[in-house]
XYZ file of C-alpha atoms in Angstrom:
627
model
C 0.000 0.000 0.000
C 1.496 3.433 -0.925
C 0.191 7.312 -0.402
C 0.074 9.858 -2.448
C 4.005 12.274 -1.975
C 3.025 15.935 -0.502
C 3.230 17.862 -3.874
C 5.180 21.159 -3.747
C 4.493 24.113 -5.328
C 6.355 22.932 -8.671
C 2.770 21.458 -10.417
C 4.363 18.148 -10.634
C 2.210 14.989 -9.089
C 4.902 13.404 -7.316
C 5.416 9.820 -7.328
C 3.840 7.738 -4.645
C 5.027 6.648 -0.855
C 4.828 3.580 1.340
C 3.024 3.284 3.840
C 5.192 1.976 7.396
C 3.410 -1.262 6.983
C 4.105 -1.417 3.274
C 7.358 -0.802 3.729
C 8.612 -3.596 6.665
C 6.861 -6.426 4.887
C 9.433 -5.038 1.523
C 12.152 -4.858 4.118
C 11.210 -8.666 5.338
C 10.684 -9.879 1.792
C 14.119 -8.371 0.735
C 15.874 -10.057 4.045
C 14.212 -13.528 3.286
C 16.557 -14.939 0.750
C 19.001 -14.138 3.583
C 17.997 -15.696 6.977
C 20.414 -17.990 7.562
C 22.876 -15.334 7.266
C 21.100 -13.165 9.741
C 20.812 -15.790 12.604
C 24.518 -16.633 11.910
C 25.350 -13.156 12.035
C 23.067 -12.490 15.356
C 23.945 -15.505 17.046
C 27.841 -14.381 16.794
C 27.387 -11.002 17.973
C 25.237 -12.825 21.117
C 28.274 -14.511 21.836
C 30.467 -11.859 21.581
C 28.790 -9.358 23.528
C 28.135 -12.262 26.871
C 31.920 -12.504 26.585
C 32.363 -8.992 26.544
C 30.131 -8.934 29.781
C 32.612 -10.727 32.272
C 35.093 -7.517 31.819
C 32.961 -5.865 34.737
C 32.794 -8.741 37.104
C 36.632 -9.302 36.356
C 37.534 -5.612 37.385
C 34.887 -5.924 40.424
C 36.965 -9.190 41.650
C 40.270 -7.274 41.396
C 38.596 -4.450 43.722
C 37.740 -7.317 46.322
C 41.189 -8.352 45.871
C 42.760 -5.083 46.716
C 40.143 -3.997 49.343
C 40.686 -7.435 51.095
C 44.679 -6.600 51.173
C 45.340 -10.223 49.753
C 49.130 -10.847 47.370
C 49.922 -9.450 44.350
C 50.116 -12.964 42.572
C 45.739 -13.060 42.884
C 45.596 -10.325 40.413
C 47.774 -12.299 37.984
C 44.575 -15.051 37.056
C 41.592 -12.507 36.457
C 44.573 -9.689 34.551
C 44.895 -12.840 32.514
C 41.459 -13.571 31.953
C 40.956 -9.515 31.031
C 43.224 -9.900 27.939
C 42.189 -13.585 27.288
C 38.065 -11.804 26.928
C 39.760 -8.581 25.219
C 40.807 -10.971 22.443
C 37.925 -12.888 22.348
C 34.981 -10.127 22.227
C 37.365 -8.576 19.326
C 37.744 -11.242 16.838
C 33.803 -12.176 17.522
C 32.567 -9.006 17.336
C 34.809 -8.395 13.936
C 33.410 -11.824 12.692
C 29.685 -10.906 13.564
C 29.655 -7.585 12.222
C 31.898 -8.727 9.080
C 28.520 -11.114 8.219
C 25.826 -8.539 9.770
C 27.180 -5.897 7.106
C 27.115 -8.758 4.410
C 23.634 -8.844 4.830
C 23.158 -5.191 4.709
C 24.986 -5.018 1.450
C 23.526 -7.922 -0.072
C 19.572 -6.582 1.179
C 21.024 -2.867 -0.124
C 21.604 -4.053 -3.788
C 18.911 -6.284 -4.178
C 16.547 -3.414 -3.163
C 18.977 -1.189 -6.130
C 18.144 -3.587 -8.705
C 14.388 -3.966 -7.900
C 14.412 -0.127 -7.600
C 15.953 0.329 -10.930
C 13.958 -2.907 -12.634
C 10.477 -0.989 -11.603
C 11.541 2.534 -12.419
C 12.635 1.573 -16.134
C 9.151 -0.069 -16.714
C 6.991 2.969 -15.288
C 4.438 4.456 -17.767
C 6.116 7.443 -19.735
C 3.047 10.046 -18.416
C 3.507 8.790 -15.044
C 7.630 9.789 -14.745
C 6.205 13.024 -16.842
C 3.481 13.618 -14.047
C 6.250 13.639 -11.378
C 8.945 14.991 -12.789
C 12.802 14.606 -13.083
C 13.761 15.774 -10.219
C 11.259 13.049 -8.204
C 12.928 10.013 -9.349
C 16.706 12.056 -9.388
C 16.327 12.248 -5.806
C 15.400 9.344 -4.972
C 17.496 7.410 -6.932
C 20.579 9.448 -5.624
C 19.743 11.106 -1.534
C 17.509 8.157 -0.763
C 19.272 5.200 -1.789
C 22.923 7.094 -0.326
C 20.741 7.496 2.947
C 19.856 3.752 2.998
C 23.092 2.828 2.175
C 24.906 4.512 4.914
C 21.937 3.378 7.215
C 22.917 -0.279 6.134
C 26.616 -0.031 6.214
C 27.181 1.839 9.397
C 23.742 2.142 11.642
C 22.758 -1.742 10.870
C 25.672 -3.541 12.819
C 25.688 -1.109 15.356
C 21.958 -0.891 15.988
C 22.568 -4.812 15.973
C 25.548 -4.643 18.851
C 23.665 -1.654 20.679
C 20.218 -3.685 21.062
C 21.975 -6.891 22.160
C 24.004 -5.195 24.613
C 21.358 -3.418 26.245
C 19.556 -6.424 26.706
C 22.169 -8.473 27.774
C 23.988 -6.319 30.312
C 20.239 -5.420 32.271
C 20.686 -9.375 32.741
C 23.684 -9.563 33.944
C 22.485 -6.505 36.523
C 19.837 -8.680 37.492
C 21.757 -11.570 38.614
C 24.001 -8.937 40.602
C 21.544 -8.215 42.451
C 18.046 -7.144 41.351
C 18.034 -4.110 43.052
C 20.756 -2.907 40.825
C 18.361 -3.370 38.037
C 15.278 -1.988 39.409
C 17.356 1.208 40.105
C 19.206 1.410 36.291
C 15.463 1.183 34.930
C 14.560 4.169 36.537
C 16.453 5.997 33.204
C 13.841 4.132 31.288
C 10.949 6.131 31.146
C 12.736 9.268 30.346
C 14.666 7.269 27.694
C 11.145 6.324 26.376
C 9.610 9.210 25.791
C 12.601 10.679 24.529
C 12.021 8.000 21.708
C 8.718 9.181 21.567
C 9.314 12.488 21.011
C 11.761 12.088 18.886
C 10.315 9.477 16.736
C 6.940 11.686 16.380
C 8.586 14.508 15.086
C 11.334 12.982 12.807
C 9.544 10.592 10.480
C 7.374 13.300 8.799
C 9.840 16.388 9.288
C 12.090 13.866 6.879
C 9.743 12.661 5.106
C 9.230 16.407 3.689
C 13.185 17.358 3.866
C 13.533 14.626 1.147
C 10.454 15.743 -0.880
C 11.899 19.587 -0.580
C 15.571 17.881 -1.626
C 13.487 16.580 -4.352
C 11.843 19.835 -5.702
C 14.922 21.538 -5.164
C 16.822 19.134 -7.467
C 13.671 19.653 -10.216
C 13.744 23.242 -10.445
C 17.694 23.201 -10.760
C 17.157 20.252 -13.677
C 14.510 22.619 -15.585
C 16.758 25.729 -14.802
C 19.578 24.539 -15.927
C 18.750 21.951 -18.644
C 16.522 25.323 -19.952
C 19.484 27.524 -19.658
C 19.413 28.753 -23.287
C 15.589 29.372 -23.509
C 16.077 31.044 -20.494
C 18.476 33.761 -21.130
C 16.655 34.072 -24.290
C 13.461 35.125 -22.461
C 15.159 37.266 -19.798
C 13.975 34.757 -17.157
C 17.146 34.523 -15.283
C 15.763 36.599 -12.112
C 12.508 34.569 -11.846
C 14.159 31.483 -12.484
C 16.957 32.026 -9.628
C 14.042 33.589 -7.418
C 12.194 29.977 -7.486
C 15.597 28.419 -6.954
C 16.330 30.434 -3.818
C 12.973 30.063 -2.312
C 12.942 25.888 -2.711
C 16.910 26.399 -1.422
C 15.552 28.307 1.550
C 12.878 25.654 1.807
C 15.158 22.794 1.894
C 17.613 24.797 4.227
C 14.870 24.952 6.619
C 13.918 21.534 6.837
C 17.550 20.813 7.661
C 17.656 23.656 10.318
C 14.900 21.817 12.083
C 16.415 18.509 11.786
C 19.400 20.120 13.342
C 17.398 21.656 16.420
C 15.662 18.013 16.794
C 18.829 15.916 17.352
C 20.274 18.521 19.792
C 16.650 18.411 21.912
C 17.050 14.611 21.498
C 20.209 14.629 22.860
C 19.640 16.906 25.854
C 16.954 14.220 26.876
C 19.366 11.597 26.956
C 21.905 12.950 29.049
C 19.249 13.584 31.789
C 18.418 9.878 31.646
C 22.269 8.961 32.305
C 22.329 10.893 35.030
C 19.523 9.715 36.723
C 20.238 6.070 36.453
C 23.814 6.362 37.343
C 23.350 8.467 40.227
C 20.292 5.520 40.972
C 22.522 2.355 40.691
C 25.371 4.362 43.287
C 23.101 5.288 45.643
C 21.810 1.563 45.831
C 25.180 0.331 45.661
C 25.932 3.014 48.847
C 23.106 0.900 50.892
C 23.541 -2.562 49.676
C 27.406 -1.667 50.464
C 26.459 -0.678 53.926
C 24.023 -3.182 54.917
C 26.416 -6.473 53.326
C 23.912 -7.689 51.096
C 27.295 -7.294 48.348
C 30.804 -6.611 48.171
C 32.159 -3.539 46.765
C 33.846 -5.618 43.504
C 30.144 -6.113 42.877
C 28.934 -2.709 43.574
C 31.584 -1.546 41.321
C 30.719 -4.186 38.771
C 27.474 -2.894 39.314
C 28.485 0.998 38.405
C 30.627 -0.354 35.387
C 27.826 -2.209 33.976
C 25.283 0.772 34.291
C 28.373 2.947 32.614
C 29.108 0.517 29.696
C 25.063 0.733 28.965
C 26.242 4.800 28.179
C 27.274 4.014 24.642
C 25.632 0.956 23.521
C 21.841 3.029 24.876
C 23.033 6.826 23.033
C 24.375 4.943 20.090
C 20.705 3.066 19.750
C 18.650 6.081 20.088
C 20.974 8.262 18.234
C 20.880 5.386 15.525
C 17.370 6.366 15.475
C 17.960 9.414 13.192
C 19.778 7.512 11.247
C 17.061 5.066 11.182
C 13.847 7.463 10.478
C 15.989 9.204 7.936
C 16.719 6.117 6.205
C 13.425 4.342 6.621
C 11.837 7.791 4.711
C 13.940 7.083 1.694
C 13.286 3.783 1.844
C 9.632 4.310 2.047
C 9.873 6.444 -1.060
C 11.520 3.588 -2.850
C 9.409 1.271 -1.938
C 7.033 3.596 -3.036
C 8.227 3.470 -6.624
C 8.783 -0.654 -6.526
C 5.102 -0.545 -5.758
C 3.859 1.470 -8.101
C 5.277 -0.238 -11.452
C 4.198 -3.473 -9.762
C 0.534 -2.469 -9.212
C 0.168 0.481 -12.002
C -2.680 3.191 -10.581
C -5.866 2.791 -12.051
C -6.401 5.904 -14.374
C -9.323 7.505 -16.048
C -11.399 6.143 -18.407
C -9.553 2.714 -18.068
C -11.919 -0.413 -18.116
C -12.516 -1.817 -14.542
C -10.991 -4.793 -13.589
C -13.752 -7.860 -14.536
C -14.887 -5.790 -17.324
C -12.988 -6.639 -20.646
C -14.330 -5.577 -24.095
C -16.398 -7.865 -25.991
C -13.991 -9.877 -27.993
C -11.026 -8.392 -26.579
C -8.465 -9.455 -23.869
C -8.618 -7.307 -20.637
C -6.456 -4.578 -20.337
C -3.706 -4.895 -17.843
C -4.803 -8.357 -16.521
C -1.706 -9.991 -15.911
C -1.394 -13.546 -15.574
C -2.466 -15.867 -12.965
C 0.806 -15.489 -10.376
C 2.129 -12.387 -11.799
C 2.218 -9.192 -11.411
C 0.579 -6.836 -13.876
C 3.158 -5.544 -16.156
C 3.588 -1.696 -16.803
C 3.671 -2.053 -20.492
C 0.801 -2.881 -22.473
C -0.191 -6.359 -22.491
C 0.945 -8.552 -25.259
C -0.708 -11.485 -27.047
C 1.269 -14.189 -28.742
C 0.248 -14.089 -32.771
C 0.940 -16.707 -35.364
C 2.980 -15.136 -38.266
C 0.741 -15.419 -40.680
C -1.713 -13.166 -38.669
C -1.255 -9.080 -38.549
C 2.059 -7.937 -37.096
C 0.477 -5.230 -35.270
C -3.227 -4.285 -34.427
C -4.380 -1.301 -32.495
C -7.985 -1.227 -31.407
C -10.203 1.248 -30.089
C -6.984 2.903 -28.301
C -7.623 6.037 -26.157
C -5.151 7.633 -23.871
C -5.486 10.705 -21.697
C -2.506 12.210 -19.906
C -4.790 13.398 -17.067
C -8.710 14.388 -16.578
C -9.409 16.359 -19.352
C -6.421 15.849 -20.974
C -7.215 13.231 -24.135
C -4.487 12.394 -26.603
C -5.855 9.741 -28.523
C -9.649 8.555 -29.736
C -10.181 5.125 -30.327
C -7.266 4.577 -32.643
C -7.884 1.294 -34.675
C -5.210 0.439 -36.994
C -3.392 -2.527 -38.195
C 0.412 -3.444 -39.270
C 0.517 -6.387 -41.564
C 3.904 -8.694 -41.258
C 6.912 -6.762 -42.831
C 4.603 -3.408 -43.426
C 6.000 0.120 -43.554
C 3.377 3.039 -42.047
C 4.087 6.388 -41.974
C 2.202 8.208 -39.129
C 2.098 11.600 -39.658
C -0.057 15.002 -38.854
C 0.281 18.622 -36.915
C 2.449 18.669 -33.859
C -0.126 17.399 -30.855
C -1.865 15.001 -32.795
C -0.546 12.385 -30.995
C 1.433 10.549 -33.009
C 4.651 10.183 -30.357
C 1.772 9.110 -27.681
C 0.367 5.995 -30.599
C 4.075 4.653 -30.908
C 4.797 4.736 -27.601
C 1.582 2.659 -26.836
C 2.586 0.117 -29.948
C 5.923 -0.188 -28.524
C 4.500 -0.819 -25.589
C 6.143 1.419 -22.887
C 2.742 3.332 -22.810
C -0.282 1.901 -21.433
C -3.684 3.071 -22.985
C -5.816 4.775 -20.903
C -8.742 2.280 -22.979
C -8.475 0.059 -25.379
C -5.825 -3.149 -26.898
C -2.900 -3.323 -28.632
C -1.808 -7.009 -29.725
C 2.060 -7.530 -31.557
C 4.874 -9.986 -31.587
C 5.233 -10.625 -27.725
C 6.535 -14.445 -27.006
C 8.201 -17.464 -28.983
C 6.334 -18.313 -32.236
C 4.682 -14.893 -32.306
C 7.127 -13.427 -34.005
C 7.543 -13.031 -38.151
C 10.260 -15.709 -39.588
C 14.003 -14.031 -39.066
C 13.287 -12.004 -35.714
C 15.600 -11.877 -33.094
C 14.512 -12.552 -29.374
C 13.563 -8.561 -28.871
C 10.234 -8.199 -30.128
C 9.497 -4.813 -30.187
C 12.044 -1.929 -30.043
C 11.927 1.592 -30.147
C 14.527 4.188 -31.296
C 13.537 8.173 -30.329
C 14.482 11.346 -31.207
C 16.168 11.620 -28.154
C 19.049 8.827 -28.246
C 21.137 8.494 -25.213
C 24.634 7.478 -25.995
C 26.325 5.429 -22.698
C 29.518 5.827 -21.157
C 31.653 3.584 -22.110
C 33.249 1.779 -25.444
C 31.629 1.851 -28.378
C 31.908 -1.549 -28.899
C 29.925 -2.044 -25.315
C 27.454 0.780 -26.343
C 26.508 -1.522 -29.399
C 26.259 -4.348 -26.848
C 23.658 -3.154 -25.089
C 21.234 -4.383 -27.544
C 23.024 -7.607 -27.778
C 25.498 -8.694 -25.378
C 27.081 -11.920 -26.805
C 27.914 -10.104 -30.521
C 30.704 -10.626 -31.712
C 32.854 -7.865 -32.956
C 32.065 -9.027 -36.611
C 28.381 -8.897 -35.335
C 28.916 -5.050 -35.012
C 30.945 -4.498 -37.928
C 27.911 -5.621 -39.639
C 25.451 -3.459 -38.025
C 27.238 -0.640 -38.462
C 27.661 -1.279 -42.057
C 24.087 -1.497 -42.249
C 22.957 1.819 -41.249
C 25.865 3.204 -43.056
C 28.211 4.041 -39.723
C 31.256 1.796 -40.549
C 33.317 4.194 -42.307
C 33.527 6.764 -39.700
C 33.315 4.149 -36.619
C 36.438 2.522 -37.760
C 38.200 5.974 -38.195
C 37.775 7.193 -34.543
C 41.218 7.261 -32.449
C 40.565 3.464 -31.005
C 37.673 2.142 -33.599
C 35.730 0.003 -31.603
C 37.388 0.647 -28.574
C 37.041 4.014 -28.494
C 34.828 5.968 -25.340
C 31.982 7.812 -26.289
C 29.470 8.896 -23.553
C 30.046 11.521 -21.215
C 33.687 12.482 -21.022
C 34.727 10.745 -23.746
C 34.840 10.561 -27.486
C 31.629 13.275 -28.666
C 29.199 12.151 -31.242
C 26.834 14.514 -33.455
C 23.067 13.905 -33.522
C 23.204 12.057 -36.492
C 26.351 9.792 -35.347
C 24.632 9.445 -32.256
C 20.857 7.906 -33.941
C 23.309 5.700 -36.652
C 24.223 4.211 -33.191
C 20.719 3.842 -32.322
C 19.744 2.474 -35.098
C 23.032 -0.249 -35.287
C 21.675 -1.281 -32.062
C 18.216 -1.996 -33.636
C 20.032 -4.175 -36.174
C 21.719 -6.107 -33.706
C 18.852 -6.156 -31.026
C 17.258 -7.831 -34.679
C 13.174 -7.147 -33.732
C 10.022 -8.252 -35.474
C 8.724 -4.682 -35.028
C 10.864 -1.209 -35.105
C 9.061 2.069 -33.971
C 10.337 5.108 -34.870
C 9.726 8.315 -33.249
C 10.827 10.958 -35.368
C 14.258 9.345 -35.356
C 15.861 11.847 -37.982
C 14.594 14.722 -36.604
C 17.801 15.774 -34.589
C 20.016 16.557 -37.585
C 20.140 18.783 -40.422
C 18.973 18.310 -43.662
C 21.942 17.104 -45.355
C 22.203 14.776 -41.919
C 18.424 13.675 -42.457
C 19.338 12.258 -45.817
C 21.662 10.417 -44.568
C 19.918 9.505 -41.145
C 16.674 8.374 -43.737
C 18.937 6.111 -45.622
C 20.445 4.261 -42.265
C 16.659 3.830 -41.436
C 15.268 2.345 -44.542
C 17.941 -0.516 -43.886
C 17.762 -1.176 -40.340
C 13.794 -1.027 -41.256
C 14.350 -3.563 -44.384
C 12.653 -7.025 -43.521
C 10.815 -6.229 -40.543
C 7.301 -4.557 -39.518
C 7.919 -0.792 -38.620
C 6.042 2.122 -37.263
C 7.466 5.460 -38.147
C 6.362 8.582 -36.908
C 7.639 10.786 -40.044
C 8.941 14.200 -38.763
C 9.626 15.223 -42.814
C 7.171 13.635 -45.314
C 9.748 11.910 -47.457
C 9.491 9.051 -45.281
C 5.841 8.979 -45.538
C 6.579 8.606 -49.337
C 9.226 5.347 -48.662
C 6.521 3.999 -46.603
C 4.036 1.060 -47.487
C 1.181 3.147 -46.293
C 0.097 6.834 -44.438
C -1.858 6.703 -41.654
C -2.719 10.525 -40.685
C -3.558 11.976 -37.317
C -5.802 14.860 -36.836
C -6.467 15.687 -33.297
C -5.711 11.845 -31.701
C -8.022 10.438 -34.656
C -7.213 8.654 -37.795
C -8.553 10.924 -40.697
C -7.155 8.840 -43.610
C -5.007 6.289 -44.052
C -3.620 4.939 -47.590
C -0.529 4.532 -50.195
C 1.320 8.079 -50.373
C 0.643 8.779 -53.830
C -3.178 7.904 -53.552
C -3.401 10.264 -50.381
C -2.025 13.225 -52.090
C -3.902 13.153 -54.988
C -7.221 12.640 -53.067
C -6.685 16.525 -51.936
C -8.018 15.827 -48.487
C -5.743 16.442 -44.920
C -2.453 14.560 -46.381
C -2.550 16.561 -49.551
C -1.930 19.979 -47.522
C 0.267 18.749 -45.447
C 2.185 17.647 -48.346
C 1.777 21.351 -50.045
C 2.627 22.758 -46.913
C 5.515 20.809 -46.812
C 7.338 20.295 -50.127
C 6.680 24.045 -51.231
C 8.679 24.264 -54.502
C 10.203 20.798 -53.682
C 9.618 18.056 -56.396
C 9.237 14.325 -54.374
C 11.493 11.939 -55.332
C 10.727 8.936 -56.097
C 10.868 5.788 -53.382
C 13.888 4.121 -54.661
């Protein structure tokens, strides 16, 4: 179960947050594979810290020894003993904490990958909704605050709590008294807790969503710079900058204030059980119910509780700070496993006639955050859209019951005016947009796909390639890890990218990405489209993927797409019209409908909404022919 993140004044509907219930059972589920490490790990520390308990009695019989006058030589067995635990407690309490921060680390990276698994298969409008600077923060200050939690509070909130414990025993079987008087620091330990505990959960909970709008309006500020300075915004932009600065500033301020007023508390509470357990050591003393070793032993064990008690409930800062982030991580986990229900979508129960239910997932799985997929023999359509609607938001539609169907090795141009909705219809087909309403069924599962497709069935190359740190060899990888270096050769060669690949300073082995080797726009899509070769899928979606370069770049860009395109089903939304005329057929958009749909040539002769965009377009130009 997750809430809904306070939103801050940036507009953006931030993603969701666990609930504290929500978020133990992920802790439990991502400690299970682990349990036998845990006990092992406990049980050491156990042992390690009841050793480590014998130091006081040890000192305690050395005072009787002195007090009663006796020889020198008595010392000489419980010195002995001293080092003999010294050595002991050490290598235990190295060996227990060595396996109690194995666990952390193994829990911590387990809970990275699920976090990262989930956030790369949200909905597209949903990371929109939130924002960058959402999932930036939490992927950066939450998971650095869970890590430290893990490698540093974990073990010693693990020593602290078995300490405590153990050492109020050993008080006991002093003498009782001696514990009934070091519990009278209890209740003022307590409600410092309390107090604490009340306050810092939600005053953190809101310092990380402030970190998080903070981070967002520096992302839009500075990712905006140009259009920016070229509106004279700089003063309101670094106005809204310094007022969520201030705002994050003051949540820290008052997380600063709350650990000083915690740790007033706990001093008070030292003081009064120490000055309890000497004070009933003063009268047991007197009255010989126990020697002064064990009245000393006594005041040593109510001392060593000092650290292992302040380092518990200090921990607890440490632990509300890093059970917020993990909350809001848990948050996300939950929210690509169990996508919210939005508008307009059928209910659950309710598929349409004919049609598989959208979102269903099945039986023992979760529901997936793309759109569901049907397996397809090859001899039916590649690709069939129907009845799709999507909505970013109440009042907000994109797309109206968008039928349309991809045979097996098809070419369709989408095209139309800017907000028709064409980038929102390949996104859905590609299947890392869910409809709002409506199915989309294409190659999904073995034996669905057309003859000759690799084991990707669906891939999608944007307008806005990313190109990864690292070699370009591995950057070709990506789509296809085992390929050879031939492999690549060939997919270079395909989209027309050999030539200058091979004449960078290492060829292959050269870095691109940031800080190394730069590539142009149109360098950087050949690489995109290489790894659509490789990645070898029964359907390609294009998204205006030659719009990023210039027109003598957009030639060649067109020319590296008709090949990676050649033998395989594609979708391309056309961002100049001279892919519409390469295509098989034109679907056109008006307004998130299909207005006409047809062969290029029969579209602009029929002098309806393709025909003016094609006047519009070409001008003086004279089409050439598809090759």
């Amino acid at each position: 179960m997750t809430t809904d993140s306070p939103t801050p004044d940036t507009g953006a509907e931030l993603l969701p947050i666990a609930t504290p219930a929500r978020t133990r059972a992920a802790l439990r589920t991502l400690i299970r594979p682990d349990r036998g490490l845990a006990l092992t790990g406990l049980g050491i520390l156990v042992g390690a810290t009841v050793v480590g308990l014998l130091v006081q009695p040890l000192l305690g019989r050395i005072v009787d020894i002195v007090a009663d006058g006796r020889p020198a030589g008595d010392l000489t067995l419980p010195v002995v003993l001293l080092v003999a635990v010294a050595v002991v407690q050490g290598l235990t309490t190295m060996l227990g904490l060595t396996r109690i921060a194995r666990l952390g680390e193994t829990v911590l990276a387990r809970l990275r990958e699920r976090f990262v698994e989930r956030a790369l298969n949200l909905p597209a409008d949903r990371l929109e909704r939130a924002g960058a600077g959402d999932l930036t923060a939490r992927v950066t200050g939450d998971v650095a605050r869970v890590a430290e939690a893990v490698r540093s509070a974990l073990p010693e909130m693990a020593r602290s709590v078995l300490a405590i414990l153990l050492t109020l025993g050993a008080l006991a079987l002093l003498d009782v008294r001696f514990l009934l008087a070091a519990l009278l620091a209890v209740p003022v330990q307590l409600l410092t807790a309390r107090w604490y505990v009340r306050r810092a959960l939600t005053l953190y909970a809101d310092q990380r969503v402030a970190n998080g709008a903070q981070q967002q309006q520096l992302l839009e500020t500075i990712g905006g710079a140009v259009t920016v300075r070229g509106h004279r915004l700089e003063e309101q932009h670094t106005e809204r900058s310094a007022g969520r600065s201030r705002k994050a500033v003051d949540f820290t301020m008052r997380s600063v204030n709350l650990v000083l007023g915690f740790y007033g508390r706990l001093h008070i509470a030292e003081y009064i059980g120490l000055a309890a357990v000497l004070i009933a050591g003063f009268w047991l003393v007197r009255d010989g119910a126990v020697s002064i070793g064990t009245a000393t032993a006594a005041a040593l064990y109510f001392h060593s509780l000092f650290g292992p008690v302040n380092a518990a409930l200090v921990l607890l800062d440490d632990a509300q700070s890093a059970a917020a982030g993990l909350a809001r991580l848990v948050g996300v986990t939950d929210l690509a496993e169990q996508p919210e229900p939005e508008a307009g979508k059928p209910e659950a129960g309710k598929p349409t006639a004919g049609k598989p239910e959208v979102g269903k997932p099945e039986a023992g799985k979760a529901a997936p955050a793309s759109v569901p997929r049907q397996r397809i023999a090859s001899s039916e359509a590649a690709v069939t859209v129907h009845a799709v609607s999507h909505a970013y938001g109440p009042g907000r539609p994109v797309l109206h019951e968008v039928s349309l169907t991809l045979e097996p090795g098809e070419h369709v141009a989408l095209v139309g005016t800017s907000g028709a909705g064409k980038s929102t219809l390949a996104r859905i087909v590609a299947g890392v947009q869910q409809p709002t309403a409506g199915t989309v069924t294409s190659p999904g599962g073995e034996g669905s796909a057309p003859a000759g497709a690799g084991e990707h069935p669906v891939v999608l190359v944007t307008q806005e390639v990313h190109v990864f740190t690292g070699t370009l060899a591995e950057d070709l990888r990506l789509a296809r890890p085992e390929a050879t270096d031939a492999d690549l050769r060939a997919a270079l060669a395909t989209v027309h990218a050999l030539d200058w690949a091979e004449a960078l300073p290492d060829g292959l082995a050269t870095v691109v990405g940031e800080g190394g080797h730069r590539l142009d726009p149109a360098r950087a899509q050949q690489l995109a489209l290489a790894r659509l070769v490789l990645a070898d899928p029964a359907l390609a979606v294009l998204d205006e993927a030659t719009a990023e370069a210039g027109s003598a770049g957009a030639r060649v860009l067109e020319r590296s797409a008709e090949a990676a395109l050649d033998g395989r089903t594609a979708l391309v939304v056309a961002h100049r019209l001279t892919q519409a005329v390469a295509a098989d057929r034109v679907v056109v958009l008006e307004a998130g409908r299909v207005v006409e749909s047809g062969p290029h040539d029969e579209l602009r002769d029929a002098d309806g909404p393709y025909a003016a965009l094609w006047r519009a377009w070409s001008g003086s130009r004279t089409a050439a022919p598809h090759p």
